Amino acid sequence: PGLCRAGSVRAFGPAREAPPSGRGRMIEIDVTRARKKFSVELNFSMETHGITTLFGPSGSGKSTLIDMIAGLLKADRGRISLGDYTLFDSSAGIDLPPERRRLGYVFQDARLFPHMNARANLRYGMRRRPAAEHRIGEDDVIGLLGLDRLLDRRPAQLSGGERQRVAIGRALLVSPELLLMDEPLASLDQPRKNEILPFIRRMPRELGIPVIYVSHALEEVITLSDRVVVLQEGQVRAMGEVEDILSRSDLAPLTGRFWAGAVIRARVTSHDTGYSLTNLDFGGGTLQVPRLDHPEGAEVRIRVRSRDVSLALSAPTDSSVLNAIPAIVQEISPDGAAQADVVLDAGGTRLLARITRKSVDALSLVPGSSVHAMIKAVSVERPSVERSDDHDQS
Protein backbone atom coordinates (compact mmCIF):
# COMPACT_ATOMS: atom_id res chain seq x y z
CA PRO A 1 0.00 0.00 0.00
CA GLY A 2 2.69 2.75 0.18
CA LEU A 3 3.37 2.65 -3.55
CA CYS A 4 2.00 5.17 -6.03
CA ARG A 5 2.33 3.55 -9.43
CA ALA A 6 1.03 5.07 -12.63
CA GLY A 7 2.84 3.68 -15.61
CA SER A 8 6.01 5.67 -15.98
CA VAL A 9 5.94 7.45 -12.61
CA ARG A 10 6.34 5.62 -9.35
CA ALA A 11 6.54 7.62 -6.18
CA PHE A 12 7.27 5.57 -3.11
CA GLY A 13 5.53 6.12 0.17
CA PRO A 14 6.33 5.81 3.87
CA ALA A 15 8.32 3.05 5.50
CA ARG A 16 7.68 1.74 8.96
CA GLU A 17 11.24 2.66 9.82
CA ALA A 18 11.82 6.08 8.28
CA PRO A 19 15.22 6.41 6.62
CA PRO A 20 17.39 9.45 7.28
CA SER A 21 17.32 12.26 4.78
CA GLY A 22 19.10 11.40 1.55
CA ARG A 23 20.18 15.01 1.12
CA GLY A 24 23.96 15.17 1.41
CA ARG A 25 24.16 11.51 2.49
CA MET A 26 26.29 8.84 0.87
CA ILE A 27 24.73 6.22 -1.32
CA GLU A 28 26.85 3.08 -1.37
CA ILE A 29 26.44 0.46 -4.07
CA ASP A 30 28.20 -2.89 -4.26
CA VAL A 31 26.08 -5.26 -6.33
CA THR A 32 26.25 -7.99 -8.94
CA ARG A 33 23.46 -9.11 -11.22
CA ALA A 34 24.34 -11.72 -13.83
CA ARG A 35 22.12 -12.80 -16.71
CA LYS A 36 22.84 -14.71 -19.94
CA LYS A 37 22.88 -11.66 -22.19
CA PHE A 38 23.88 -8.92 -19.77
CA SER A 39 25.58 -8.60 -16.39
CA VAL A 40 26.41 -5.74 -14.07
CA GLU A 41 29.11 -5.60 -11.43
CA LEU A 42 29.14 -2.25 -9.69
CA ASN A 43 31.02 -1.03 -6.64
CA PHE A 44 31.11 2.69 -5.89
CA SER A 45 29.81 5.34 -3.50
CA MET A 46 28.89 8.98 -3.93
CA GLU A 47 27.29 11.82 -2.03
CA THR A 48 23.64 12.44 -2.83
CA HIS A 49 23.27 16.15 -3.37
CA GLY A 50 22.36 18.07 -6.49
CA ILE A 51 22.08 16.01 -9.67
CA THR A 52 24.17 12.93 -10.41
CA THR A 53 23.86 11.61 -13.94
CA LEU A 54 24.37 7.98 -14.94
CA PHE A 55 25.74 8.26 -18.47
CA GLY A 56 26.65 5.68 -21.06
CA PRO A 57 25.55 4.03 -24.29
CA SER A 58 22.47 1.83 -24.54
CA GLY A 59 23.07 -1.45 -22.76
CA SER A 60 25.65 -0.04 -20.36
CA GLY A 61 23.56 -0.80 -17.26
CA LYS A 62 22.09 2.60 -16.40
CA SER A 63 18.46 1.51 -16.11
CA THR A 64 19.40 -1.76 -14.44
CA LEU A 65 21.28 0.14 -11.74
CA ILE A 66 18.52 2.65 -11.10
CA ASP A 67 15.94 -0.16 -10.94
CA MET A 68 18.05 -1.98 -8.34
CA ILE A 69 18.25 1.19 -6.24
CA ALA A 70 14.46 1.51 -6.44
CA GLY A 71 13.87 -2.16 -5.61
CA LEU A 72 12.25 -2.92 -8.96
CA LEU A 73 15.07 -5.34 -9.80
CA LYS A 74 16.94 -7.51 -7.32
CA ALA A 75 20.69 -7.94 -7.31
CA ASP A 76 22.10 -11.46 -7.03
CA ARG A 77 24.38 -10.32 -4.25
CA GLY A 78 25.67 -7.19 -2.58
CA ARG A 79 24.50 -4.14 -0.68
CA ILE A 80 22.78 -0.80 -1.36
CA SER A 81 22.51 1.81 1.37
CA LEU A 82 21.44 5.43 1.64
CA GLY A 83 23.21 7.07 4.55
CA ASP A 84 22.97 4.58 7.41
CA TYR A 85 19.71 3.13 6.06
CA THR A 86 20.10 -0.19 4.26
CA LEU A 87 17.91 -0.76 1.22
CA PHE A 88 19.39 -4.11 0.19
CA ASP A 89 21.88 -6.48 1.79
CA SER A 90 21.98 -10.04 0.49
CA SER A 91 24.17 -11.32 3.33
CA ALA A 92 21.80 -9.90 5.98
CA GLY A 93 18.64 -10.94 4.14
CA ILE A 94 17.46 -7.33 3.69
CA ASP A 95 15.53 -6.39 0.54
CA LEU A 96 13.12 -3.55 1.24
CA PRO A 97 10.12 -3.40 -1.10
CA PRO A 98 9.84 -0.24 -3.22
CA GLU A 99 7.21 1.32 -0.99
CA ARG A 100 9.57 1.24 2.00
CA ARG A 101 12.52 2.85 0.23
CA ARG A 102 10.92 6.30 0.17
CA LEU A 103 12.08 7.12 -3.33
CA GLY A 104 10.47 8.92 -6.25
CA TYR A 105 10.82 7.43 -9.73
CA VAL A 106 10.11 9.20 -13.02
CA PHE A 107 10.25 7.18 -16.24
CA GLN A 108 10.25 8.27 -19.88
CA ASP A 109 6.50 8.59 -20.38
CA ALA A 110 4.20 10.44 -17.99
CA ARG A 111 1.12 8.20 -18.45
CA LEU A 112 -1.00 10.32 -16.15
CA PHE A 113 -4.43 9.11 -15.13
CA PRO A 114 -6.53 10.27 -18.11
CA HIS A 115 -9.76 10.73 -16.10
CA MET A 116 -8.07 13.07 -13.59
CA ASN A 117 -7.07 16.67 -14.13
CA ALA A 118 -3.53 17.80 -13.43
CA ARG A 119 -4.26 18.78 -9.82
CA ALA A 120 -5.79 15.38 -9.03
CA ASN A 121 -2.81 13.63 -10.63
CA LEU A 122 -0.45 15.72 -8.50
CA ARG A 123 -2.30 14.87 -5.31
CA TYR A 124 -2.54 11.16 -6.02
CA GLY A 125 0.78 10.31 -4.40
CA MET A 126 0.24 12.65 -1.46
CA ARG A 127 -2.63 10.47 -0.22
CA ARG A 128 -0.15 7.65 0.36
CA ARG A 129 1.78 9.63 2.97
CA PRO A 130 0.60 10.92 6.36
CA ALA A 131 0.35 14.70 6.34
CA ALA A 132 2.94 14.90 9.11
CA GLU A 133 5.53 13.34 6.78
CA HIS A 134 5.02 15.80 3.93
CA ARG A 135 8.20 17.90 3.65
CA ILE A 136 7.33 19.44 0.29
CA GLY A 137 4.28 21.62 -0.15
CA GLU A 138 1.88 21.42 -3.05
CA ASP A 139 2.14 25.14 -3.74
CA ASP A 140 5.94 24.91 -3.78
CA VAL A 141 5.90 22.21 -6.46
CA ILE A 142 3.25 23.98 -8.52
CA GLY A 143 5.29 27.17 -8.45
CA LEU A 144 8.62 25.48 -9.15
CA LEU A 145 7.30 23.54 -12.16
CA GLY A 146 5.10 26.33 -13.48
CA LEU A 147 1.90 24.31 -13.26
CA ASP A 148 -0.51 27.05 -12.14
CA ARG A 149 -2.42 27.37 -15.41
CA LEU A 150 -2.50 23.61 -16.04
CA LEU A 151 -4.23 22.41 -12.88
CA ASP A 152 -7.76 22.11 -14.29
CA ARG A 153 -6.72 20.44 -17.54
CA ARG A 154 -6.81 16.72 -18.21
CA PRO A 155 -3.76 14.96 -19.72
CA ALA A 156 -5.27 15.00 -23.24
CA GLN A 157 -5.28 18.80 -23.07
CA LEU A 158 -1.58 19.02 -22.16
CA SER A 159 1.50 18.98 -24.34
CA GLY A 160 4.11 16.25 -23.87
CA GLY A 161 6.32 18.60 -21.88
CA GLU A 162 3.42 19.72 -19.69
CA ARG A 163 2.42 16.12 -18.96
CA GLN A 164 5.97 15.27 -17.93
CA ARG A 165 6.12 18.29 -15.62
CA VAL A 166 2.95 17.09 -13.90
CA ALA A 167 4.46 13.60 -13.60
CA ILE A 168 7.60 15.04 -12.01
CA GLY A 169 5.46 17.07 -9.63
CA ARG A 170 3.52 13.99 -8.58
CA ALA A 171 6.75 12.18 -7.72
CA LEU A 172 8.04 15.17 -5.75
CA LEU A 173 4.85 15.49 -3.70
CA VAL A 174 5.52 12.13 -2.06
CA SER A 175 8.45 13.95 -0.39
CA PRO A 176 11.04 11.37 -1.46
CA GLU A 177 14.49 11.14 0.08
CA LEU A 178 15.93 10.66 -3.40
CA LEU A 179 14.41 11.21 -6.85
CA LEU A 180 15.31 8.73 -9.60
CA MET A 181 14.76 9.86 -13.20
CA ASP A 182 15.24 7.35 -16.02
CA GLU A 183 15.62 9.30 -19.28
CA PRO A 184 12.55 11.45 -18.56
CA LEU A 185 13.06 13.57 -21.69
CA ALA A 186 13.73 10.77 -24.17
CA SER A 187 10.24 10.82 -25.67
CA LEU A 188 10.13 14.60 -26.12
CA ASP A 189 11.24 16.76 -29.03
CA GLN A 190 13.96 19.37 -28.51
CA PRO A 191 11.64 22.35 -27.80
CA ARG A 192 9.85 20.35 -25.10
CA LYS A 193 13.20 19.22 -23.65
CA ASN A 194 14.36 22.84 -23.49
CA GLU A 195 11.12 23.64 -21.67
CA ILE A 196 11.73 21.10 -18.90
CA LEU A 197 15.51 21.25 -18.41
CA PRO A 198 15.44 24.47 -16.34
CA PHE A 199 12.83 23.01 -13.99
CA ILE A 200 14.86 19.85 -13.38
CA ARG A 201 18.00 21.88 -12.75
CA ARG A 202 16.26 23.96 -10.06
CA MET A 203 14.64 21.07 -8.15
CA PRO A 204 17.54 19.99 -5.89
CA ARG A 205 18.46 23.55 -4.99
CA GLU A 206 14.95 24.78 -4.26
CA LEU A 207 13.39 21.64 -2.75
CA GLY A 208 16.46 19.99 -1.25
CA ILE A 209 15.80 16.69 -3.05
CA PRO A 210 18.85 15.02 -4.62
CA VAL A 211 18.43 13.47 -8.05
CA ILE A 212 19.97 10.48 -9.81
CA TYR A 213 19.36 11.08 -13.50
CA VAL A 214 19.82 8.55 -16.32
CA SER A 215 20.73 9.82 -19.77
CA HIS A 216 22.74 9.03 -22.87
CA ALA A 217 22.33 12.60 -24.20
CA LEU A 218 25.50 14.62 -23.74
CA GLU A 219 23.66 17.96 -23.74
CA GLU A 220 21.55 16.86 -20.77
CA VAL A 221 24.64 15.76 -18.88
CA ILE A 222 26.38 19.10 -19.43
CA THR A 223 23.29 21.15 -18.65
CA LEU A 224 22.06 19.37 -15.54
CA SER A 225 24.77 17.44 -13.78
CA ASP A 226 26.84 18.24 -10.73
CA ARG A 227 28.69 14.97 -11.22
CA VAL A 228 28.59 12.09 -13.67
CA VAL A 229 29.07 8.32 -13.45
CA VAL A 230 30.08 6.79 -16.78
CA LEU A 231 28.96 3.20 -17.27
CA GLN A 232 30.13 0.71 -19.88
CA GLU A 233 29.10 -2.94 -20.20
CA GLY A 234 27.74 -3.08 -16.67
CA GLN A 235 30.73 -1.50 -14.95
CA VAL A 236 31.76 1.96 -13.79
CA ARG A 237 34.31 3.36 -16.20
CA ALA A 238 34.74 6.79 -14.57
CA MET A 239 33.04 9.15 -12.12
CA GLY A 240 33.61 12.69 -10.98
CA GLU A 241 32.88 16.33 -11.77
CA VAL A 242 31.36 16.94 -15.19
CA GLU A 243 34.13 19.28 -16.36
CA ASP A 244 36.78 16.69 -15.53
CA ILE A 245 35.06 13.60 -16.91
CA LEU A 246 33.79 15.06 -20.19
CA SER A 247 37.16 16.66 -20.93
CA ARG A 248 39.04 13.36 -20.83
CA SER A 249 40.23 12.27 -24.26
CA ASP A 250 40.43 8.61 -23.17
CA LEU A 251 36.64 8.60 -22.66
CA ALA A 252 35.93 9.92 -26.17
CA PRO A 253 34.79 6.48 -27.42
CA LEU A 254 31.99 6.66 -24.82
CA THR A 255 31.18 10.36 -24.89
CA GLY A 256 31.37 10.54 -28.69
CA ARG A 257 34.45 11.21 -30.81
CA PHE A 258 32.65 13.76 -32.96
CA TRP A 259 31.78 15.71 -29.81
CA ALA A 260 35.11 15.16 -28.05
CA GLY A 261 36.34 18.31 -26.37
CA ALA A 262 36.32 20.20 -23.10
CA VAL A 263 33.53 21.36 -20.81
CA ILE A 264 34.33 24.72 -19.25
CA ARG A 265 32.69 26.43 -16.30
CA ALA A 266 32.59 30.18 -16.93
CA ARG A 267 30.93 33.34 -15.69
CA VAL A 268 29.15 36.00 -17.73
CA THR A 269 31.02 39.28 -17.31
CA SER A 270 29.45 41.55 -19.94
CA HIS A 271 27.47 41.72 -23.17
CA ASP A 272 28.53 43.46 -26.37
CA THR A 273 25.13 44.55 -27.66
CA GLY A 274 26.58 46.15 -30.79
CA TYR A 275 27.93 42.84 -32.07
CA SER A 276 25.57 40.55 -30.13
CA LEU A 277 28.38 38.85 -28.22
CA THR A 278 28.86 37.79 -24.60
CA ASN A 279 32.14 37.88 -22.69
CA LEU A 280 32.84 34.94 -20.41
CA ASP A 281 35.59 34.67 -17.80
CA PHE A 282 37.09 31.28 -16.91
CA GLY A 283 40.34 30.03 -15.39
CA GLY A 284 42.24 30.47 -18.63
CA GLY A 285 41.12 33.98 -19.50
CA THR A 286 38.19 35.46 -21.42
CA LEU A 287 36.07 33.98 -24.19
CA GLN A 288 33.77 35.80 -26.58
CA VAL A 289 30.74 33.81 -27.69
CA PRO A 290 27.45 34.58 -29.46
CA ARG A 291 25.04 36.46 -27.20
CA LEU A 292 23.74 34.44 -24.23
CA ASP A 293 20.43 35.15 -22.54
CA HIS A 294 21.96 35.19 -19.07
CA PRO A 295 22.58 38.14 -16.75
CA GLU A 296 26.02 39.37 -15.81
CA GLY A 297 27.44 37.23 -13.02
CA ALA A 298 25.59 34.10 -14.10
CA GLU A 299 27.59 30.89 -14.08
CA VAL A 300 27.33 28.75 -17.22
CA ARG A 301 28.91 25.69 -18.78
CA ILE A 302 30.10 25.73 -22.36
CA ARG A 303 31.51 22.97 -24.53
CA VAL A 304 34.44 23.53 -26.85
CA ARG A 305 34.97 20.67 -29.28
CA SER A 306 38.53 19.58 -29.97
CA ARG A 307 38.01 19.79 -33.73
CA ASP A 308 37.14 23.50 -33.31
CA VAL A 309 40.44 24.36 -31.61
CA SER A 310 43.51 25.23 -33.67
CA LEU A 311 46.96 26.09 -32.31
CA ALA A 312 49.42 28.90 -32.93
CA LEU A 313 52.81 29.65 -31.40
CA SER A 314 51.87 33.31 -30.96
CA ALA A 315 48.62 35.25 -30.80
CA PRO A 316 47.69 36.42 -34.31
CA THR A 317 46.89 40.07 -34.88
CA ASP A 318 45.22 39.72 -38.26
CA SER A 319 42.80 36.83 -37.82
CA SER A 320 39.02 36.60 -37.77
CA VAL A 321 39.26 34.26 -34.76
CA LEU A 322 38.26 36.26 -31.66
CA ASN A 323 39.62 33.92 -29.00
CA ALA A 324 43.35 33.23 -28.57
CA ILE A 325 43.85 31.55 -25.19
CA PRO A 326 47.42 31.09 -23.85
CA ALA A 327 48.03 27.44 -22.94
CA ILE A 328 50.70 24.85 -22.26
CA VAL A 329 50.84 21.51 -24.08
CA GLN A 330 50.49 18.68 -21.57
CA GLU A 331 50.17 15.61 -23.76
CA ILE A 332 50.12 14.64 -27.44
CA SER A 333 48.38 11.42 -28.43
CA PRO A 334 48.32 10.17 -32.04
CA ASP A 335 44.79 9.40 -33.21
CA GLY A 336 45.18 7.42 -36.40
CA ALA A 337 47.70 8.00 -39.15
CA ALA A 338 46.85 11.62 -39.90
CA GLN A 339 45.79 13.39 -36.70
CA ALA A 340 46.65 13.82 -33.04
CA ASP A 341 44.86 14.90 -29.87
CA VAL A 342 46.69 17.62 -27.96
CA VAL A 343 45.83 18.11 -24.29
CA LEU A 344 46.27 21.71 -23.11
CA ASP A 345 46.38 23.45 -19.75
CA ALA A 346 44.88 26.94 -19.98
CA GLY A 347 45.33 28.46 -16.53
CA GLY A 348 44.20 25.27 -14.83
CA THR A 349 41.40 24.62 -17.32
CA ARG A 350 41.73 21.60 -19.57
CA LEU A 351 41.33 22.13 -23.33
CA LEU A 352 41.63 19.65 -26.18
CA ALA A 353 42.76 20.32 -29.74
CA ARG A 354 42.53 17.82 -32.58
CA ILE A 355 45.03 18.73 -35.28
CA THR A 356 47.03 16.90 -37.95
CA ARG A 357 50.28 15.18 -37.10
CA LYS A 358 51.85 17.34 -39.81
CA SER A 359 50.86 20.44 -37.80
CA VAL A 360 52.35 18.92 -34.65
CA ASP A 361 55.68 18.53 -36.45
CA ALA A 362 55.50 21.89 -38.22
CA LEU A 363 55.04 23.68 -34.87
CA SER A 364 57.58 21.38 -33.13
CA LEU A 365 55.05 20.72 -30.40
CA VAL A 366 56.13 18.72 -27.36
CA PRO A 367 54.82 18.56 -23.78
CA GLY A 368 55.67 21.89 -22.20
CA SER A 369 55.35 23.95 -25.41
CA SER A 370 53.65 27.34 -25.06
CA VAL A 371 50.86 27.89 -27.56
CA HIS A 372 47.70 29.88 -28.13
CA ALA A 373 44.45 27.95 -28.49
CA MET A 374 42.47 29.56 -31.29
CA ILE A 375 38.70 29.19 -30.79
CA LYS A 376 36.14 30.68 -33.17
CA ALA A 377 33.38 32.41 -31.22
CA VAL A 378 30.67 30.88 -33.40
CA SER A 379 31.94 27.35 -32.72
CA VAL A 380 31.39 27.50 -28.96
CA GLU A 381 28.36 25.46 -27.95
CA ARG A 382 26.00 27.68 -26.06
CA PRO A 383 24.51 26.54 -22.74
CA SER A 384 20.76 26.12 -22.48
CA VAL A 385 20.42 26.49 -18.71
CA GLU A 386 22.06 28.92 -16.33
CA ARG A 387 23.94 27.23 -13.50
CA SER A 388 23.23 29.74 -10.76
CA ASP A 389 23.98 27.58 -7.70
CA ASP A 390 26.46 30.13 -6.36
CA HIS A 391 25.04 33.18 -8.11
CA ASP A 392 22.69 35.66 -6.48
CA GLN A 393 20.80 37.52 -9.16
CA SER A 394 19.27 40.00 -6.76
XYZ file of C-alpha atoms in Angstrom:
394
model
C 0.000 0.000 0.000
C 2.692 2.746 0.179
C 3.367 2.646 -3.550
C 1.998 5.174 -6.032
C 2.330 3.548 -9.430
C 1.030 5.073 -12.633
C 2.840 3.681 -15.613
C 6.012 5.672 -15.976
C 5.939 7.455 -12.611
C 6.343 5.623 -9.355
C 6.541 7.617 -6.177
C 7.266 5.571 -3.113
C 5.534 6.124 0.174
C 6.325 5.807 3.875
C 8.321 3.052 5.500
C 7.677 1.736 8.961
C 11.242 2.661 9.823
C 11.820 6.080 8.283
C 15.221 6.411 6.616
C 17.393 9.452 7.276
C 17.323 12.261 4.782
C 19.098 11.402 1.550
C 20.185 15.011 1.121
C 23.956 15.168 1.409
C 24.162 11.505 2.486
C 26.290 8.839 0.874
C 24.728 6.216 -1.315
C 26.854 3.075 -1.367
C 26.437 0.458 -4.067
C 28.204 -2.888 -4.258
C 26.082 -5.257 -6.329
C 26.251 -7.987 -8.936
C 23.458 -9.107 -11.222
C 24.339 -11.724 -13.834
C 22.120 -12.797 -16.715
C 22.841 -14.705 -19.940
C 22.885 -11.656 -22.191
C 23.879 -8.922 -19.766
C 25.578 -8.600 -16.386
C 26.411 -5.736 -14.074
C 29.113 -5.597 -11.432
C 29.142 -2.249 -9.686
C 31.021 -1.034 -6.638
C 31.107 2.693 -5.888
C 29.814 5.337 -3.501
C 28.895 8.982 -3.927
C 27.287 11.820 -2.026
C 23.639 12.440 -2.825
C 23.267 16.153 -3.371
C 22.365 18.073 -6.488
C 22.076 16.011 -9.669
C 24.170 12.935 -10.407
C 23.860 11.606 -13.945
C 24.373 7.977 -14.936
C 25.741 8.259 -18.465
C 26.647 5.684 -21.058
C 25.547 4.029 -24.292
C 22.470 1.832 -24.536
C 23.073 -1.451 -22.765
C 25.650 -0.039 -20.360
C 23.562 -0.805 -17.260
C 22.094 2.600 -16.403
C 18.461 1.511 -16.107
C 19.401 -1.763 -14.442
C 21.277 0.137 -11.744
C 18.522 2.650 -11.097
C 15.942 -0.158 -10.937
C 18.053 -1.975 -8.342
C 18.249 1.190 -6.240
C 14.464 1.506 -6.441
C 13.869 -2.156 -5.609
C 12.252 -2.915 -8.959
C 15.073 -5.340 -9.798
C 16.935 -7.513 -7.324
C 20.688 -7.941 -7.311
C 22.102 -11.457 -7.027
C 24.380 -10.320 -4.250
C 25.671 -7.189 -2.583
C 24.504 -4.142 -0.682
C 22.785 -0.801 -1.361
C 22.508 1.809 1.374
C 21.439 5.433 1.636
C 23.213 7.065 4.547
C 22.969 4.583 7.412
C 19.710 3.128 6.061
C 20.103 -0.193 4.257
C 17.913 -0.758 1.220
C 19.386 -4.106 0.190
C 21.880 -6.482 1.788
C 21.979 -10.040 0.489
C 24.165 -11.317 3.328
C 21.804 -9.904 5.975
C 18.642 -10.937 4.142
C 17.464 -7.329 3.688
C 15.526 -6.387 0.539
C 13.116 -3.547 1.241
C 10.122 -3.397 -1.099
C 9.839 -0.243 -3.221
C 7.207 1.316 -0.990
C 9.572 1.241 1.995
C 12.519 2.845 0.227
C 10.924 6.299 0.165
C 12.078 7.116 -3.330
C 10.467 8.920 -6.249
C 10.821 7.430 -9.733
C 10.106 9.204 -13.024
C 10.245 7.183 -16.242
C 10.255 8.269 -19.884
C 6.502 8.591 -20.377
C 4.204 10.445 -17.994
C 1.123 8.203 -18.446
C -0.997 10.320 -16.151
C -4.433 9.113 -15.132
C -6.532 10.268 -18.112
C -9.756 10.732 -16.101
C -8.067 13.074 -13.594
C -7.073 16.671 -14.128
C -3.532 17.799 -13.426
C -4.262 18.775 -9.817
C -5.786 15.378 -9.026
C -2.815 13.635 -10.625
C -0.454 15.716 -8.504
C -2.303 14.874 -5.313
C -2.543 11.157 -6.016
C 0.783 10.312 -4.403
C 0.238 12.650 -1.458
C -2.626 10.475 -0.222
C -0.153 7.647 0.362
C 1.776 9.634 2.975
C 0.597 10.916 6.364
C 0.352 14.703 6.335
C 2.941 14.900 9.114
C 5.530 13.339 6.784
C 5.024 15.800 3.932
C 8.199 17.902 3.655
C 7.333 19.442 0.292
C 4.278 21.625 -0.151
C 1.876 21.419 -3.052
C 2.142 25.144 -3.743
C 5.943 24.914 -3.776
C 5.899 22.213 -6.456
C 3.246 23.982 -8.518
C 5.286 27.173 -8.453
C 8.617 25.476 -9.151
C 7.303 23.542 -12.162
C 5.105 26.335 -13.484
C 1.900 24.314 -13.264
C -0.511 27.047 -12.138
C -2.416 27.371 -15.407
C -2.504 23.613 -16.037
C -4.235 22.408 -12.883
C -7.762 22.112 -14.292
C -6.725 20.436 -17.543
C -6.815 16.718 -18.215
C -3.760 14.962 -19.719
C -5.270 14.995 -23.237
C -5.279 18.800 -23.065
C -1.579 19.019 -22.157
C 1.502 18.976 -24.345
C 4.107 16.255 -23.870
C 6.319 18.596 -21.875
C 3.421 19.722 -19.689
C 2.423 16.122 -18.962
C 5.966 15.275 -17.927
C 6.122 18.288 -15.618
C 2.954 17.089 -13.903
C 4.464 13.596 -13.601
C 7.600 15.037 -12.014
C 5.463 17.068 -9.629
C 3.521 13.986 -8.584
C 6.749 12.177 -7.718
C 8.036 15.169 -5.746
C 4.848 15.486 -3.698
C 5.516 12.133 -2.058
C 8.451 13.947 -0.387
C 11.045 11.368 -1.457
C 14.493 11.138 0.079
C 15.928 10.661 -3.403
C 14.407 11.207 -6.850
C 15.306 8.733 -9.598
C 14.762 9.861 -13.202
C 15.242 7.350 -16.017
C 15.618 9.297 -19.284
C 12.546 11.446 -18.561
C 13.055 13.574 -21.686
C 13.735 10.775 -24.167
C 10.236 10.819 -25.673
C 10.133 14.604 -26.123
C 11.240 16.761 -29.035
C 13.960 19.369 -28.509
C 11.645 22.346 -27.800
C 9.852 20.347 -25.102
C 13.203 19.225 -23.655
C 14.359 22.835 -23.492
C 11.125 23.637 -21.672
C 11.728 21.096 -18.904
C 15.507 21.254 -18.413
C 15.444 24.466 -16.336
C 12.828 23.006 -13.987
C 14.863 19.850 -13.379
C 17.997 21.880 -12.748
C 16.260 23.963 -10.060
C 14.644 21.072 -8.146
C 17.537 19.990 -5.894
C 18.464 23.552 -4.988
C 14.946 24.785 -4.256
C 13.391 21.641 -2.746
C 16.464 19.986 -1.249
C 15.796 16.688 -3.048
C 18.853 15.021 -4.618
C 18.429 13.468 -8.051
C 19.975 10.480 -9.809
C 19.360 11.080 -13.496
C 19.822 8.554 -16.315
C 20.728 9.816 -19.770
C 22.737 9.029 -22.873
C 22.325 12.602 -24.197
C 25.499 14.621 -23.744
C 23.665 17.963 -23.737
C 21.547 16.863 -20.775
C 24.642 15.761 -18.880
C 26.377 19.101 -19.428
C 23.287 21.150 -18.651
C 22.061 19.365 -15.545
C 24.771 17.445 -13.780
C 26.844 18.240 -10.726
C 28.693 14.967 -11.219
C 28.590 12.090 -13.667
C 29.065 8.323 -13.447
C 30.078 6.794 -16.783
C 28.959 3.198 -17.274
C 30.126 0.711 -19.879
C 29.101 -2.938 -20.196
C 27.740 -3.077 -16.669
C 30.727 -1.499 -14.948
C 31.755 1.956 -13.789
C 34.307 3.365 -16.201
C 34.737 6.794 -14.575
C 33.036 9.146 -12.122
C 33.607 12.693 -10.976
C 32.876 16.330 -11.773
C 31.358 16.944 -15.195
C 34.127 19.277 -16.359
C 36.781 16.686 -15.535
C 35.056 13.603 -16.910
C 33.785 15.062 -20.191
C 37.161 16.663 -20.935
C 39.039 13.358 -20.828
C 40.228 12.266 -24.256
C 40.425 8.610 -23.166
C 36.637 8.601 -22.660
C 35.928 9.922 -26.166
C 34.794 6.478 -27.417
C 31.994 6.656 -24.820
C 31.179 10.360 -24.889
C 31.375 10.543 -28.689
C 34.450 11.209 -30.808
C 32.653 13.760 -32.962
C 31.782 15.714 -29.807
C 35.112 15.163 -28.054
C 36.343 18.306 -26.374
C 36.315 20.199 -23.098
C 33.533 21.362 -20.810
C 34.334 24.723 -19.247
C 32.687 26.429 -16.303
C 32.593 30.175 -16.930
C 30.933 33.337 -15.692
C 29.151 36.001 -17.727
C 31.017 39.284 -17.314
C 29.447 41.552 -19.944
C 27.466 41.725 -23.171
C 28.527 43.463 -26.373
C 25.132 44.553 -27.664
C 26.582 46.148 -30.792
C 27.935 42.835 -32.069
C 25.566 40.550 -30.129
C 28.382 38.854 -28.221
C 28.858 37.791 -24.604
C 32.137 37.880 -22.693
C 32.838 34.940 -20.411
C 35.589 34.667 -17.803
C 37.087 31.284 -16.913
C 40.339 30.026 -15.394
C 42.245 30.469 -18.627
C 41.119 33.976 -19.500
C 38.185 35.461 -21.417
C 36.071 33.977 -24.186
C 33.775 35.804 -26.577
C 30.740 33.805 -27.692
C 27.450 34.576 -29.461
C 25.041 36.461 -27.200
C 23.741 34.440 -24.231
C 20.429 35.150 -22.544
C 21.963 35.188 -19.068
C 22.583 38.139 -16.745
C 26.021 39.369 -15.806
C 27.440 37.226 -13.022
C 25.590 34.097 -14.101
C 27.591 30.886 -14.084
C 27.330 28.746 -17.220
C 28.906 25.691 -18.778
C 30.104 25.726 -22.358
C 31.515 22.968 -24.526
C 34.445 23.534 -26.848
C 34.974 20.666 -29.284
C 38.531 19.577 -29.969
C 38.013 19.794 -33.731
C 37.136 23.501 -33.313
C 40.444 24.356 -31.612
C 43.514 25.230 -33.672
C 46.960 26.089 -32.309
C 49.419 28.904 -32.935
C 52.813 29.648 -31.396
C 51.875 33.313 -30.962
C 48.622 35.250 -30.795
C 47.688 36.420 -34.312
C 46.890 40.074 -34.885
C 45.221 39.724 -38.257
C 42.800 36.828 -37.822
C 39.023 36.598 -37.770
C 39.260 34.260 -34.759
C 38.258 36.256 -31.663
C 39.623 33.921 -29.000
C 43.350 33.235 -28.570
C 43.855 31.548 -25.192
C 47.422 31.090 -23.846
C 48.028 27.438 -22.940
C 50.700 24.846 -22.256
C 50.839 21.515 -24.078
C 50.494 18.681 -21.574
C 50.168 15.608 -23.764
C 50.122 14.637 -27.437
C 48.376 11.421 -28.428
C 48.317 10.173 -32.041
C 44.792 9.396 -33.205
C 45.179 7.418 -36.399
C 47.702 7.998 -39.147
C 46.852 11.624 -39.897
C 45.789 13.389 -36.704
C 46.653 13.821 -33.037
C 44.859 14.897 -29.868
C 46.689 17.622 -27.958
C 45.827 18.109 -24.286
C 46.274 21.707 -23.113
C 46.383 23.447 -19.754
C 44.882 26.939 -19.976
C 45.326 28.462 -16.535
C 44.203 25.269 -14.833
C 41.399 24.620 -17.323
C 41.728 21.601 -19.570
C 41.327 22.135 -23.330
C 41.634 19.646 -26.178
C 42.755 20.318 -29.742
C 42.529 17.815 -32.581
C 45.034 18.731 -35.285
C 47.025 16.900 -37.951
C 50.281 15.180 -37.097
C 51.846 17.338 -39.809
C 50.861 20.437 -37.802
C 52.353 18.923 -34.650
C 55.680 18.529 -36.449
C 55.504 21.891 -38.220
C 55.040 23.675 -34.874
C 57.576 21.375 -33.125
C 55.045 20.716 -30.398
C 56.130 18.723 -27.360
C 54.822 18.562 -23.780
C 55.669 21.894 -22.197
C 55.349 23.947 -25.406
C 53.652 27.337 -25.056
C 50.857 27.887 -27.563
C 47.703 29.881 -28.132
C 44.448 27.950 -28.488
C 42.465 29.560 -31.285
C 38.704 29.189 -30.791
C 36.136 30.679 -33.174
C 33.382 32.408 -31.219
C 30.667 30.878 -33.404
C 31.944 27.350 -32.724
C 31.388 27.504 -28.959
C 28.363 25.458 -27.947
C 26.000 27.676 -26.059
C 24.507 26.543 -22.739
C 20.757 26.120 -22.479
C 20.422 26.494 -18.710
C 22.059 28.916 -16.332
C 23.942 27.230 -13.501
C 23.233 29.745 -10.758
C 23.984 27.582 -7.703
C 26.456 30.128 -6.365
C 25.037 33.182 -8.106
C 22.688 35.655 -6.481
C 20.802 37.524 -9.160
C 19.266 39.999 -6.761
